[in-house]
Coordinates of C-alpha atoms and ligand atoms in Angstrom, one line a residue:
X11 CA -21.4 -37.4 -21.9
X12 CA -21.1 -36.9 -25.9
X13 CA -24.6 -35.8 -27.0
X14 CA -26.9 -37.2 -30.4
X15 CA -27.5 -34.0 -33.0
X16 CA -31.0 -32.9 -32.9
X17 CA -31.7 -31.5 -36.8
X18 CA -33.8 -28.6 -36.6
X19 CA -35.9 -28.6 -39.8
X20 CA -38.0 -25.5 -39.8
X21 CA -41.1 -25.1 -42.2
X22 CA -42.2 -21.3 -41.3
X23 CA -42.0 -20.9 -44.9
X24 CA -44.3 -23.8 -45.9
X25 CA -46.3 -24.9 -43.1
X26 CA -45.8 -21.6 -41.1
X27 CA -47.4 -19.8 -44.5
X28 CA -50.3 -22.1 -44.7
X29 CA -51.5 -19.7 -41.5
X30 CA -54.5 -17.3 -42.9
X31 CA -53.6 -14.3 -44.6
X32 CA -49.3 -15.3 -43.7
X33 CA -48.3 -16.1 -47.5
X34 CA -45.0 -14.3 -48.3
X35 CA -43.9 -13.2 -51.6
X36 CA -40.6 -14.9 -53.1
X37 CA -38.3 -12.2 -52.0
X38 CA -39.9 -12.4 -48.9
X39 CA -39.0 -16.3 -48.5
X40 CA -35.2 -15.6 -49.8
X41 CA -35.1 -13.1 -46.9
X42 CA -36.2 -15.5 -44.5
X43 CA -34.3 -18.3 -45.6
X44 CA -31.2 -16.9 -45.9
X45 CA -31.9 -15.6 -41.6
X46 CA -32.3 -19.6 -41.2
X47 CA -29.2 -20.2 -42.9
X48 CA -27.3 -17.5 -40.8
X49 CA -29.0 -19.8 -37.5
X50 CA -27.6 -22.5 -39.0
X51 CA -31.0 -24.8 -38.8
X52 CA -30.5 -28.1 -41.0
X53 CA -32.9 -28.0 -43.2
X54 CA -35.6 -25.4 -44.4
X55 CA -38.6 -26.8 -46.1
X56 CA -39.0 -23.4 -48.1
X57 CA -42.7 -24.7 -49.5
X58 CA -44.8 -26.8 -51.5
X59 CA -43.5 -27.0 -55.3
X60 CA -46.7 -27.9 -56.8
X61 CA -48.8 -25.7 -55.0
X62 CA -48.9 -23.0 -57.6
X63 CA -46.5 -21.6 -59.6
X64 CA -45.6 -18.8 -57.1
X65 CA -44.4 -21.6 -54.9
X66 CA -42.6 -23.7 -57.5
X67 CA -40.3 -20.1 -58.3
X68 CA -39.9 -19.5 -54.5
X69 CA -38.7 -22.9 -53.6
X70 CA -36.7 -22.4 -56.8
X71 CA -35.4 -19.4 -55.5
X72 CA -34.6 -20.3 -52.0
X73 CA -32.8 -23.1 -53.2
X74 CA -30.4 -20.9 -55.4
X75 CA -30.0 -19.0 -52.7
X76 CA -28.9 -21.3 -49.9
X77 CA -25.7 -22.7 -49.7
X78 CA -25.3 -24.2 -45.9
X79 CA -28.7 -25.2 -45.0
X80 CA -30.3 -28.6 -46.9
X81 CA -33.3 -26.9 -49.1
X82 CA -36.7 -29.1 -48.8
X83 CA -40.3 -29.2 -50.5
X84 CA -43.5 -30.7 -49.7
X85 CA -44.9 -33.0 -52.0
X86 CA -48.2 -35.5 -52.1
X87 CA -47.4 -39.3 -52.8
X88 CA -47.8 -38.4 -56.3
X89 CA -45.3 -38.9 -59.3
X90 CA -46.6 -34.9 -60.6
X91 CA -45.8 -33.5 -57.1
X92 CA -42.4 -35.5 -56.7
X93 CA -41.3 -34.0 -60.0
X94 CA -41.9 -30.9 -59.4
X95 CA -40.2 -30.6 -56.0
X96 CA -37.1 -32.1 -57.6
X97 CA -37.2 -29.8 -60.4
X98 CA -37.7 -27.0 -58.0
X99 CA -34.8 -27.8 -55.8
X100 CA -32.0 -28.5 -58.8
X101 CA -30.2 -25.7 -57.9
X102 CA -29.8 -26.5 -54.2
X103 CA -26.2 -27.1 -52.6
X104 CA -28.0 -30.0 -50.7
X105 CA -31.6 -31.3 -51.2
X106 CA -33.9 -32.9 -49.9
X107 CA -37.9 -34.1 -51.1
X108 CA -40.1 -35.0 -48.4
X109 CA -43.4 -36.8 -49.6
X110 CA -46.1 -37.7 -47.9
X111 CA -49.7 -39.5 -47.1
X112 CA -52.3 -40.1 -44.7
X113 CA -52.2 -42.7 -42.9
X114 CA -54.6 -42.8 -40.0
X115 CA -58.2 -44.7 -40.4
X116 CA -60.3 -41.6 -40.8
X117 CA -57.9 -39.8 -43.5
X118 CA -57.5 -42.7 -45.3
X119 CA -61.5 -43.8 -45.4
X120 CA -62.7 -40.4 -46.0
X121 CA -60.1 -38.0 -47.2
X122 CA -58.4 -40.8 -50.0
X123 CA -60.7 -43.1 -50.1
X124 CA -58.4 -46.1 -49.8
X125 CA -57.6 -49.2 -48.3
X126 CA -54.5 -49.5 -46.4
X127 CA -52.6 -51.4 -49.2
X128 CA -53.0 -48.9 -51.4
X129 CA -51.5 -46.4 -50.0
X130 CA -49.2 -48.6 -48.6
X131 CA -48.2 -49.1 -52.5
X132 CA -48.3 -45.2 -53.2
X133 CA -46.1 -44.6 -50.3
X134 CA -43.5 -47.0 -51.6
X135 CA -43.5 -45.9 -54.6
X136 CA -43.6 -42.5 -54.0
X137 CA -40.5 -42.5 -51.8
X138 CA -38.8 -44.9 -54.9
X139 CA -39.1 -42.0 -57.2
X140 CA -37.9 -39.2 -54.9
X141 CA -34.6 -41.3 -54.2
X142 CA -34.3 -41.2 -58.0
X143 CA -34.0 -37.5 -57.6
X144 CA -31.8 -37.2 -54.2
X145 CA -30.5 -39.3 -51.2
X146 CA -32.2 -37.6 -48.8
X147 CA -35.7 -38.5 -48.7
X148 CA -38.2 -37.6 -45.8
X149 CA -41.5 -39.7 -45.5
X150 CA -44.2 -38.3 -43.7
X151 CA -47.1 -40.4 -42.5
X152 CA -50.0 -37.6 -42.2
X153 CA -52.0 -37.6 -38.7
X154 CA -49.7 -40.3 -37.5
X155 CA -50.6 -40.1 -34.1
X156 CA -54.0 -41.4 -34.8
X157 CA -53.1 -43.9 -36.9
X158 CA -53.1 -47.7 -36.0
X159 CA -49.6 -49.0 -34.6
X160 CA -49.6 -52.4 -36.8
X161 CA -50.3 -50.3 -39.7
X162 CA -47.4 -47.6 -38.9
X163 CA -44.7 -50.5 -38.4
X164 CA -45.6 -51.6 -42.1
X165 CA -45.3 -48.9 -44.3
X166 CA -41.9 -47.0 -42.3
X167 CA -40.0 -50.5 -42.6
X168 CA -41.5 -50.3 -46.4
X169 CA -40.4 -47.2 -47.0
X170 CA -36.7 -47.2 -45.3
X171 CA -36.7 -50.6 -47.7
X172 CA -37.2 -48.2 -50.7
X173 CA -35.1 -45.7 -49.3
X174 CA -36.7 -43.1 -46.8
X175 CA -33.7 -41.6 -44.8
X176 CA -36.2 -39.9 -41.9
X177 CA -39.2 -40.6 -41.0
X178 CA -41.8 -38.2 -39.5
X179 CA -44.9 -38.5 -37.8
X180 CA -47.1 -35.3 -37.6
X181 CA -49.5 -34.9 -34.7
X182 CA -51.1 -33.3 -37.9
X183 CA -54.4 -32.3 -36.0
X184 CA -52.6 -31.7 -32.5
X185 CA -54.5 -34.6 -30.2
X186 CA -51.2 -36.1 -29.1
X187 CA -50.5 -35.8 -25.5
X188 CA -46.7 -35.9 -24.5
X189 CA -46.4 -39.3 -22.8
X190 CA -48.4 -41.1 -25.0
X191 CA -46.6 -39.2 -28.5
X192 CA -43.2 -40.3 -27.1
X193 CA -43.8 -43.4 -25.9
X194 CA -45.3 -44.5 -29.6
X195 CA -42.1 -43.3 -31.2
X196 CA -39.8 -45.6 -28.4
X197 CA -42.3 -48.8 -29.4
X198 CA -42.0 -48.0 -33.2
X199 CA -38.4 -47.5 -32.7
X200 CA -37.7 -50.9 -30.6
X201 CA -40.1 -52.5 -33.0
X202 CA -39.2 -52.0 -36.7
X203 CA -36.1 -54.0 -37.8
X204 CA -34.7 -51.6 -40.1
X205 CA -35.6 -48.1 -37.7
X206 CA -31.8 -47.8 -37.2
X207 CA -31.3 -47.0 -41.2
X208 CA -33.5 -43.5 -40.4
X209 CA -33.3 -40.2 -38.4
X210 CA -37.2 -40.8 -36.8
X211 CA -38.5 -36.7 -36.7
X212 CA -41.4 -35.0 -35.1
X213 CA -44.0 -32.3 -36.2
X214 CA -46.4 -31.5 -33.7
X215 CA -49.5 -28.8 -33.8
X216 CA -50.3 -26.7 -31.3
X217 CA -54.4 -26.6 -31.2
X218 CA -54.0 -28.7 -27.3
X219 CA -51.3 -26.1 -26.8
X220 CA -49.0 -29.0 -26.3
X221 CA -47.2 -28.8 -29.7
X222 CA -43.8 -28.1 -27.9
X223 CA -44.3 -30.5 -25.1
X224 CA -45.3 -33.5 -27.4
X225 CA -42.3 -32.6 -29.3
X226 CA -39.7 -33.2 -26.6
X227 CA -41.2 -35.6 -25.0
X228 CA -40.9 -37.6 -29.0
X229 CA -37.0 -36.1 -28.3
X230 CA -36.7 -37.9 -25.1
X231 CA -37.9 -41.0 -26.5
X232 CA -35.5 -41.5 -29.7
X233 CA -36.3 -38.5 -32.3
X234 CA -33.6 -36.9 -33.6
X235 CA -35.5 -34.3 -36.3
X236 CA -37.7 -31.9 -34.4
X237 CA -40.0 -29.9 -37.6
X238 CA -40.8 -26.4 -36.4
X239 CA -41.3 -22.2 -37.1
X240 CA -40.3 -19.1 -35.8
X241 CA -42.9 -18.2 -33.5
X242 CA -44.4 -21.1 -33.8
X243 CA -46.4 -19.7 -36.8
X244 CA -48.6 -22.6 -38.6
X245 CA -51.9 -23.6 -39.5
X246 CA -54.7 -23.2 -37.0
X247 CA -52.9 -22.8 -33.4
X248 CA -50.0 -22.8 -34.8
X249 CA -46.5 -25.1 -34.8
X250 CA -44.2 -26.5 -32.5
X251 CA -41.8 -23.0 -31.9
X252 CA -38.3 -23.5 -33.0
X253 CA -37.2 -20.7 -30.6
X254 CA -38.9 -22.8 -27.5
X255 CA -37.4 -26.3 -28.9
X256 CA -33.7 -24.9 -29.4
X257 CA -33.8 -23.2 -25.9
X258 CA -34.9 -25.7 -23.6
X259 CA -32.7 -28.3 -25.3
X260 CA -29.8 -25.9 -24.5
X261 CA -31.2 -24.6 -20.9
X262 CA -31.6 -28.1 -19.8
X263 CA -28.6 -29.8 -20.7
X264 CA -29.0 -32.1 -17.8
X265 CA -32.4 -33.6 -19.3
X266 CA -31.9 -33.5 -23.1
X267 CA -29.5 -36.3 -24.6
X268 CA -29.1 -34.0 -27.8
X269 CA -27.4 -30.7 -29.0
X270 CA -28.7 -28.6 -32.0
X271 CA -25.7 -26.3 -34.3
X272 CA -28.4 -23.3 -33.9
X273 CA -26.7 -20.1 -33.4
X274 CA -29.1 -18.8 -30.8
X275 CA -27.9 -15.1 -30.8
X276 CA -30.6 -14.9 -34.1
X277 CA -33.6 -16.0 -32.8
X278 CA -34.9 -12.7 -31.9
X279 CA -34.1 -10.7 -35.4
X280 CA -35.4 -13.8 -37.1
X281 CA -38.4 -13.8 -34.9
X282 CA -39.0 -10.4 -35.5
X283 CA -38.5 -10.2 -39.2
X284 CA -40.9 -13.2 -39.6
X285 CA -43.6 -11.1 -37.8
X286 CA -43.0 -8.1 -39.7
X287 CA -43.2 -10.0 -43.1
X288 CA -46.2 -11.9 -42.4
X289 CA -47.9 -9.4 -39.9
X290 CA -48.5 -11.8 -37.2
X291 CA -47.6 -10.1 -34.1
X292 CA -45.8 -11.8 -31.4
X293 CA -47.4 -11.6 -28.1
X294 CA -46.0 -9.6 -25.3
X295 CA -45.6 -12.5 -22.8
X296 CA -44.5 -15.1 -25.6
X297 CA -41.4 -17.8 -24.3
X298 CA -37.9 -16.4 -25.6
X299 CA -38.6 -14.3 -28.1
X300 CA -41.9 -12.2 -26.5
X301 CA -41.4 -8.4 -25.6
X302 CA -41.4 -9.0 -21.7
X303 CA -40.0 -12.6 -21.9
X304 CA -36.9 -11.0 -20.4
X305 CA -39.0 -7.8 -18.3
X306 CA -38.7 -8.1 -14.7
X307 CA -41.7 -6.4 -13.7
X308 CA -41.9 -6.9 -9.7
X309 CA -39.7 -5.6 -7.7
X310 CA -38.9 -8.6 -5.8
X311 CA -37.6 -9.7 -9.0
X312 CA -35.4 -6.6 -10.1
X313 CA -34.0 -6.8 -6.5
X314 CA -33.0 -10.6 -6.9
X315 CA -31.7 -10.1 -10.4
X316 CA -29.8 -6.9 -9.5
X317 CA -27.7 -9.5 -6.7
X318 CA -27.3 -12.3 -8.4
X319 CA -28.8 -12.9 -12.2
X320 CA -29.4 -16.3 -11.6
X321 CA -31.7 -15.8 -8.6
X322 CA -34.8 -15.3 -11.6
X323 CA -33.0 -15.9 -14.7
X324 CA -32.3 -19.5 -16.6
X325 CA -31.2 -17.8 -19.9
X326 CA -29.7 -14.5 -21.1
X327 CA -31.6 -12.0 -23.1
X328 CA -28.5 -11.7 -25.5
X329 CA -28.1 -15.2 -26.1
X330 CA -31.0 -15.2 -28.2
X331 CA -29.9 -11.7 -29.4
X332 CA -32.5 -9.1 -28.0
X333 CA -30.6 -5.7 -27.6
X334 CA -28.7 -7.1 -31.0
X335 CA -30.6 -4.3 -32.6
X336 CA -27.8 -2.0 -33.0
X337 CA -27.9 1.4 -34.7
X338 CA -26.7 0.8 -38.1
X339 CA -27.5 4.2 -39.7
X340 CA -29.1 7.7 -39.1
X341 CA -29.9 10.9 -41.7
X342 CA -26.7 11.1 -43.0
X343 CA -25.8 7.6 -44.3
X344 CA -25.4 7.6 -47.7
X345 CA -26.9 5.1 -50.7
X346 CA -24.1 3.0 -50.8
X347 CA -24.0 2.0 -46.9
X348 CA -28.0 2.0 -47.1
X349 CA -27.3 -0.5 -50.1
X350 CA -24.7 -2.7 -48.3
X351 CA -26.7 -3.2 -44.7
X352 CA -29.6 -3.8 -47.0
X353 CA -27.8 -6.8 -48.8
X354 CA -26.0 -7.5 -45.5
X355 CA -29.8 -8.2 -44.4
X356 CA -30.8 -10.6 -47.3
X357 CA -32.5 -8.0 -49.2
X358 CA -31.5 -7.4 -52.8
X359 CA -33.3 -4.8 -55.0
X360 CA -34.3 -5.6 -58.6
X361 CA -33.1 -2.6 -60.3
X362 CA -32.2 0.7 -59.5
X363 CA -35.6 1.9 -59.4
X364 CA -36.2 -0.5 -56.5
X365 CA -33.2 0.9 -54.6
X366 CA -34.0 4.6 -55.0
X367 CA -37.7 3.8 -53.8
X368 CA -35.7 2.3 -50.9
X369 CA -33.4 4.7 -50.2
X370 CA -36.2 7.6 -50.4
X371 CA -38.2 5.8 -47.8
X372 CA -34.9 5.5 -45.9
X373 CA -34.8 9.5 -46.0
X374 CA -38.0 9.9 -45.0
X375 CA -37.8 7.6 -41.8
X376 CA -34.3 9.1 -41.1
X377 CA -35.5 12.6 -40.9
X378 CA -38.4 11.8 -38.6
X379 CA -36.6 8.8 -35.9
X380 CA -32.9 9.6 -35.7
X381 CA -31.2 5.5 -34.9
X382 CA -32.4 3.5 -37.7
X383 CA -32.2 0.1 -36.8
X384 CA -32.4 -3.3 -38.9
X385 CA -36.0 -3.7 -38.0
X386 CA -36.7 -0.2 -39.3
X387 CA -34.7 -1.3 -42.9
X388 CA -37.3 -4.4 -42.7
X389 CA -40.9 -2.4 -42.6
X390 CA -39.3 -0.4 -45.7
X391 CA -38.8 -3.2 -47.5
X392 CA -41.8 -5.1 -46.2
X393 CA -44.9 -2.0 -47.0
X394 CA -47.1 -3.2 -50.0
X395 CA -45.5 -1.3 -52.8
X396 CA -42.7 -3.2 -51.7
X397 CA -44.3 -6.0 -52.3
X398 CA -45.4 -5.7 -56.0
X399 CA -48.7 -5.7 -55.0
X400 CA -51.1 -3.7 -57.6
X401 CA -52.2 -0.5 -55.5
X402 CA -55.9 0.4 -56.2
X403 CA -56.0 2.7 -53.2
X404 CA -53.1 5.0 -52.3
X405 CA -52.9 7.7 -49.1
X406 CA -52.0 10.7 -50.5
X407 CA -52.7 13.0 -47.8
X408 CA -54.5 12.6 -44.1
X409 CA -56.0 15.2 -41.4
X410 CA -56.9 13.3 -38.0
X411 CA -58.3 15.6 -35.1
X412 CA -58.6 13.9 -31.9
X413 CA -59.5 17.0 -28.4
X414 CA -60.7 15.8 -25.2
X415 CA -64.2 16.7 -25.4
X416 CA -64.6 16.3 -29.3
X417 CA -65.5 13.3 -31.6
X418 CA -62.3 12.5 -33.1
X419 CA -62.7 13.1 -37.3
X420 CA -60.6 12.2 -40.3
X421 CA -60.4 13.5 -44.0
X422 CA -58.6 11.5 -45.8
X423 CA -57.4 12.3 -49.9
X424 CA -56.7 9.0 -51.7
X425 CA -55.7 7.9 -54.9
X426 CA -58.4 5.4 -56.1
X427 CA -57.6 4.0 -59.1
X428 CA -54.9 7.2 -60.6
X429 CA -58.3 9.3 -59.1
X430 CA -58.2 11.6 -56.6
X431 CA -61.0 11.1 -53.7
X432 CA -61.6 12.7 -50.6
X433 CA -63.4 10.9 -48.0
X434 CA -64.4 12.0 -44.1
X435 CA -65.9 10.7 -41.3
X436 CA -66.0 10.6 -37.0
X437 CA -65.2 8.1 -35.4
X438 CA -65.0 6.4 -32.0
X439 CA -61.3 7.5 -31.8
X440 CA -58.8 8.7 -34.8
X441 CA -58.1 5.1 -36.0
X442 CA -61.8 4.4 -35.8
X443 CA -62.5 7.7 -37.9
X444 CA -59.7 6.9 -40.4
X445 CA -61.0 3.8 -41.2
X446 CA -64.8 4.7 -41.4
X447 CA -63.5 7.4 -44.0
X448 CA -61.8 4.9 -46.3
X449 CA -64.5 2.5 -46.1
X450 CA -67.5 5.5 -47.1
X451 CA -65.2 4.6 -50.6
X452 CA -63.7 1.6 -50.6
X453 CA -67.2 -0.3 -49.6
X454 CA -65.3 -3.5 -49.2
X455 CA -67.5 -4.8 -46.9
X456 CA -64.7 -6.9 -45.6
X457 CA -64.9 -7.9 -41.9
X458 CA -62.1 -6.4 -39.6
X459 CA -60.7 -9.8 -37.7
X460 CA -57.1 -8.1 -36.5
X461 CA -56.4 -5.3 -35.5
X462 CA -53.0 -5.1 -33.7
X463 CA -50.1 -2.6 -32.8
X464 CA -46.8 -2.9 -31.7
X465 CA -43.8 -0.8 -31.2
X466 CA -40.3 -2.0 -33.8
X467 CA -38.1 -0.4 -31.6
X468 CA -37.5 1.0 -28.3
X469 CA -38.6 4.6 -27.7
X470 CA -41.2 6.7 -27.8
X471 CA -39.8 7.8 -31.7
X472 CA -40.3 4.0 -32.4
X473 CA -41.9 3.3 -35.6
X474 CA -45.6 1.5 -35.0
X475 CA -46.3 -1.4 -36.7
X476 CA -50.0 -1.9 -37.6
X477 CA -51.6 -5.6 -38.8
X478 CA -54.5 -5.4 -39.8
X479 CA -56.4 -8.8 -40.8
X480 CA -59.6 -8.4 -43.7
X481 CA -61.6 -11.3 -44.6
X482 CA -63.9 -11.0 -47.1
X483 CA -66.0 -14.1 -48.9
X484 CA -62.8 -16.7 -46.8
X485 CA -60.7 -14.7 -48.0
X486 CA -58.2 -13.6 -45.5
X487 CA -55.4 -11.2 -46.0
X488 CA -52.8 -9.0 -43.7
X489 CA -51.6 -5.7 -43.9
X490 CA -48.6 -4.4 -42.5
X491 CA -47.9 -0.2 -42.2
X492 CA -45.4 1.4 -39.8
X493 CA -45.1 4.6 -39.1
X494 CA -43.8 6.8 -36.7
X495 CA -47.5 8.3 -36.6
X496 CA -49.2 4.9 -35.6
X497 CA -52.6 6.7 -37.4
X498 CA -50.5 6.7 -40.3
X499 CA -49.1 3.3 -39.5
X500 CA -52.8 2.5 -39.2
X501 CA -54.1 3.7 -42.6
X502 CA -51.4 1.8 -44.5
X503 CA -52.0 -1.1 -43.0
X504 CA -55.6 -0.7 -43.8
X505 CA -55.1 0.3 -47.7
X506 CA -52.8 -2.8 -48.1
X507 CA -55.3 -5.5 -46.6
X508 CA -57.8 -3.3 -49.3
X509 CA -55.2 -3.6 -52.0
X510 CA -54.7 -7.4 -50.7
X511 CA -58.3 -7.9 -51.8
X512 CA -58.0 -6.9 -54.8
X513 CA -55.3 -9.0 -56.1
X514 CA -55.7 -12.4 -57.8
X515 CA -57.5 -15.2 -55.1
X516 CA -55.5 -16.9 -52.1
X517 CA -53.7 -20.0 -53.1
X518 CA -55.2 -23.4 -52.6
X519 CA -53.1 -26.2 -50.2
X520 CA -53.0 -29.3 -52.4
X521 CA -52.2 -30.6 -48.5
X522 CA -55.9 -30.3 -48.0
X523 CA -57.0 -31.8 -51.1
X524 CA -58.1 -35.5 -51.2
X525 CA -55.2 -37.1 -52.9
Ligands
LIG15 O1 -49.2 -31.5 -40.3 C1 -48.9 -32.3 -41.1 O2 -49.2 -33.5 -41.1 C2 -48.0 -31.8 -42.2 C3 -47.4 -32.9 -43.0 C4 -47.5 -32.6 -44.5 C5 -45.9 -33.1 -42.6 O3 -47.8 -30.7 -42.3
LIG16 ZN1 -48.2 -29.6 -40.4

């Protein structure tokens, strides 16, 4: 039976970033984007143009940098946003602009305040002057699944009129529940004259937890666009995951009428460099791309796996690439292989400065963990120097002690400021004492939300890699460290959420204001 395409649209870099304390720098999103074009997904929304002008340069530079994926941007029903996302995306070997508005009764009363014909006009319009800028057009009808039916039918046939090419209804606030969320999109679909003319897509939230269930249940019921992240990373509870979406379309072939081009093998590197860049750690027992999502733990199990793989397993581990990780270079690899896996990787240094900083750290890891693998490469290129982020606070040298019997203490010698500053303190255990120590000078008075740990690799010479999440006044940053020492992995983490602080205020989401 010849199956329908399912596009995959992924939004980790705009909708995934609007997460507290997950906004990535430009490099960070070209790096990203450019794993999402090696996955082959469709189309990458790589942010909101108008947001800021740090979001306007990265969709810019994603755009440039993407040749096989369609490049997208957010924008409001609003000629200044719709200008700016077109601008933003000249570059791109394939565009698309996907505007937007609320819809629903309490968004549209409270949020706009406006009647329904009005933004029945604005959508229209709206969608008019994308489709001067590019034939692909998405229209977006915010909180669609509480929005009235009657309503829905009249602006998408509107908008398809004036040139819409897919239509998407967000379960923007995740209250949808699968059989009702796919049975609207079979009755819009059977209902509107003109639904053939578009690709109907779906972008569900996860706060019900039933973000990936709505959204193949809106699959099974005509949608051909699921909109998704890696890790299902997104506002509040998160996303649909794209990693749970492409997988069961492809483990149950017998159920889904689609196909998606995903190259699976990179879901796991993708997942993990999206975790590493935005220090959201992926939980151990997470679907497909979790640490023991593979780990047969009981013996039972093993037993039944060890006869006959199928007896406990409906997918292979290397199909979505874990144990992909392969050793790409140890202490004696020189700059120029460095250099290349680096580029091979997405990653592209400035100037030379940039690479020698690179390489040095390279030098360093290599003489204390003997494999370095890709993920290694990533936490060098993801620690806040890295990151052009103004250092107020830098470790120049540390002294843990932590005996059975003994209150664990730290002196710590940091550079506050070009200063020099030693601080000490106990603590409940070294990390504890570490941290009391930098705050005796830091005196952020930030509240510790996050404090997480996870191994990159395999081994016990595996770098950690330490998130930490401040907030401070709503603000809410992340710091990423690794280390082989996961105290040191610790305090790094710890000085960039400080140094986070520092730097200019968060961005605002024009998603949230009341246009
Ligand atoms: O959740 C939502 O409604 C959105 C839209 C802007 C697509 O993110
Ligand atoms: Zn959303």
């Amino acid at each position: 039976m010849s199956k329908d395409k399912l596009v995959i649209f992924d939004t980790t870099l705009r909708d995934g970033e609007q997460s507290p304390g997950a906004s990535m720098t430009q490099a960070e999103k070209v790096r990203i984007a450019k794993m999402l074009e090696k996955m082959r997904v469709d189309v990458i929304e790589a942010g909101f143009a108008i947001a800021s002008p740090g979001d306007f340069e990265a969709v810019k530079a994603v755009a440039n940098a993407v040749k096989n994926s369609t490049v997208c941007s957010l924008a409001r029903a609003v000629d200044a946003d719709i200008d700016r996302a077109a601008e933003a995306l000249k570059g791109a070997a394939s565009s698309r602009i996907h505007t937007f508005i609320a819809t629903s009764p309490i968004h549209m009363k409270y949020k706009l305040r406006m009647e329904p014909d009005a933004v029945l006009e604005r959508a229209i319009h709206a969608v008019k002057r994308a489709r001067n800028n590019t034939a692909d057009v998405e229209f977006s009808l915010e909180d669609g699944s509480r929005s009235d039916f009657e309503f829905m039918c009249r602006i998408i046939e509107s908008v398809i009129d004036a040139g819409a090419t897919t239509i998407n209804i967000p379960d923007t606030v995740g209250y949808g529940e699968p059989a009702e969320y796919g049975a609207m999109f079979r009755r819009l679909i059977e209902t509107i004259p003109n639904a053939d003319k578009a690709i109907f897509s779906t972008h569900c939230h996860n706060d019900l937890g039933l973000a990936v269930a709505n959204s193949l249940s809106a699959v099974m019921n005509g949608v051909r666009q699921v909109e998704c992240t890696i890790n299902g990373l997104g506002e509040r509870a998160g996303n649909a995951a794209l990693e749970e979406i492409v997988m069961a379309v492809r483990t149950r072939k017998d159920v889904f009428p689609v196909e998606t081009g995903i190259q699976t093998e990179h879901i796991v590197p993708t997942s993990r460099l999206v975790s590493t860049i935005t220090g959201f750690p992926v939980q151990p027992n997470k679907a497909i791309v979790g640490a023991n999502a593979f780990a047969h733990e009981s013996g039972i199990h093993q037993d039944g796996v060890l006869k006959h793989r199928e007896t406990y397993e409906i997918m292979k581990a290397e199909d979505v690439g874990w144990n992909a990780n392969r050793i790409v270079l140890g202490k004696h690899s020189g700059r120029a292989a460095v250099k290349a896996r680096f580029e091979e990787l997405g990653v592209s240094f400035e100037n030379q400065d940039a690479l020698n900083l690179a390489f040095a750290r390279f030098k360093e890891l290599a003489d204390k963990k003997h494999e370095i693998f890709d993920e290694d490469l990533h936490t060098i290129v993801s620690s806040s120097s890295a990151k052009n982020i103004a250092e107020k606070y830098l470790l120049v040298d540390m002294e843990v002690c932590s005996k059975t019997g003994q209150k664990p203490s730290a002196s710590i010698t940091l550079q506050v400021d070009n200063k020099d500053v030693i601080a000490q303190a106990e603590g409940g255990g070294p990390v504890d004492a570490a941290y009391k120590a930098i705050e005796s000078v830091a005196k952020s008075e930030s509240d510790l939300q996050l404090y997480s740990v996870n191994a990159i690799t395999q081994g016990t010479d595996s770098q950690g890699e330490v998130t930490v999440r401040l907030e401070k006044n709503g603000q809410i940053v992340n710091g990423i460290g690794s280390d082989t020492d996961i105290v040191v992995a610790s305090v790094k983490a710890y000085l960039m959420a400080l140094n986070l602080l520092e730097s200019p205020s968060i961005k605002s989401h024009p998603q949230r204001d009341g246009v």
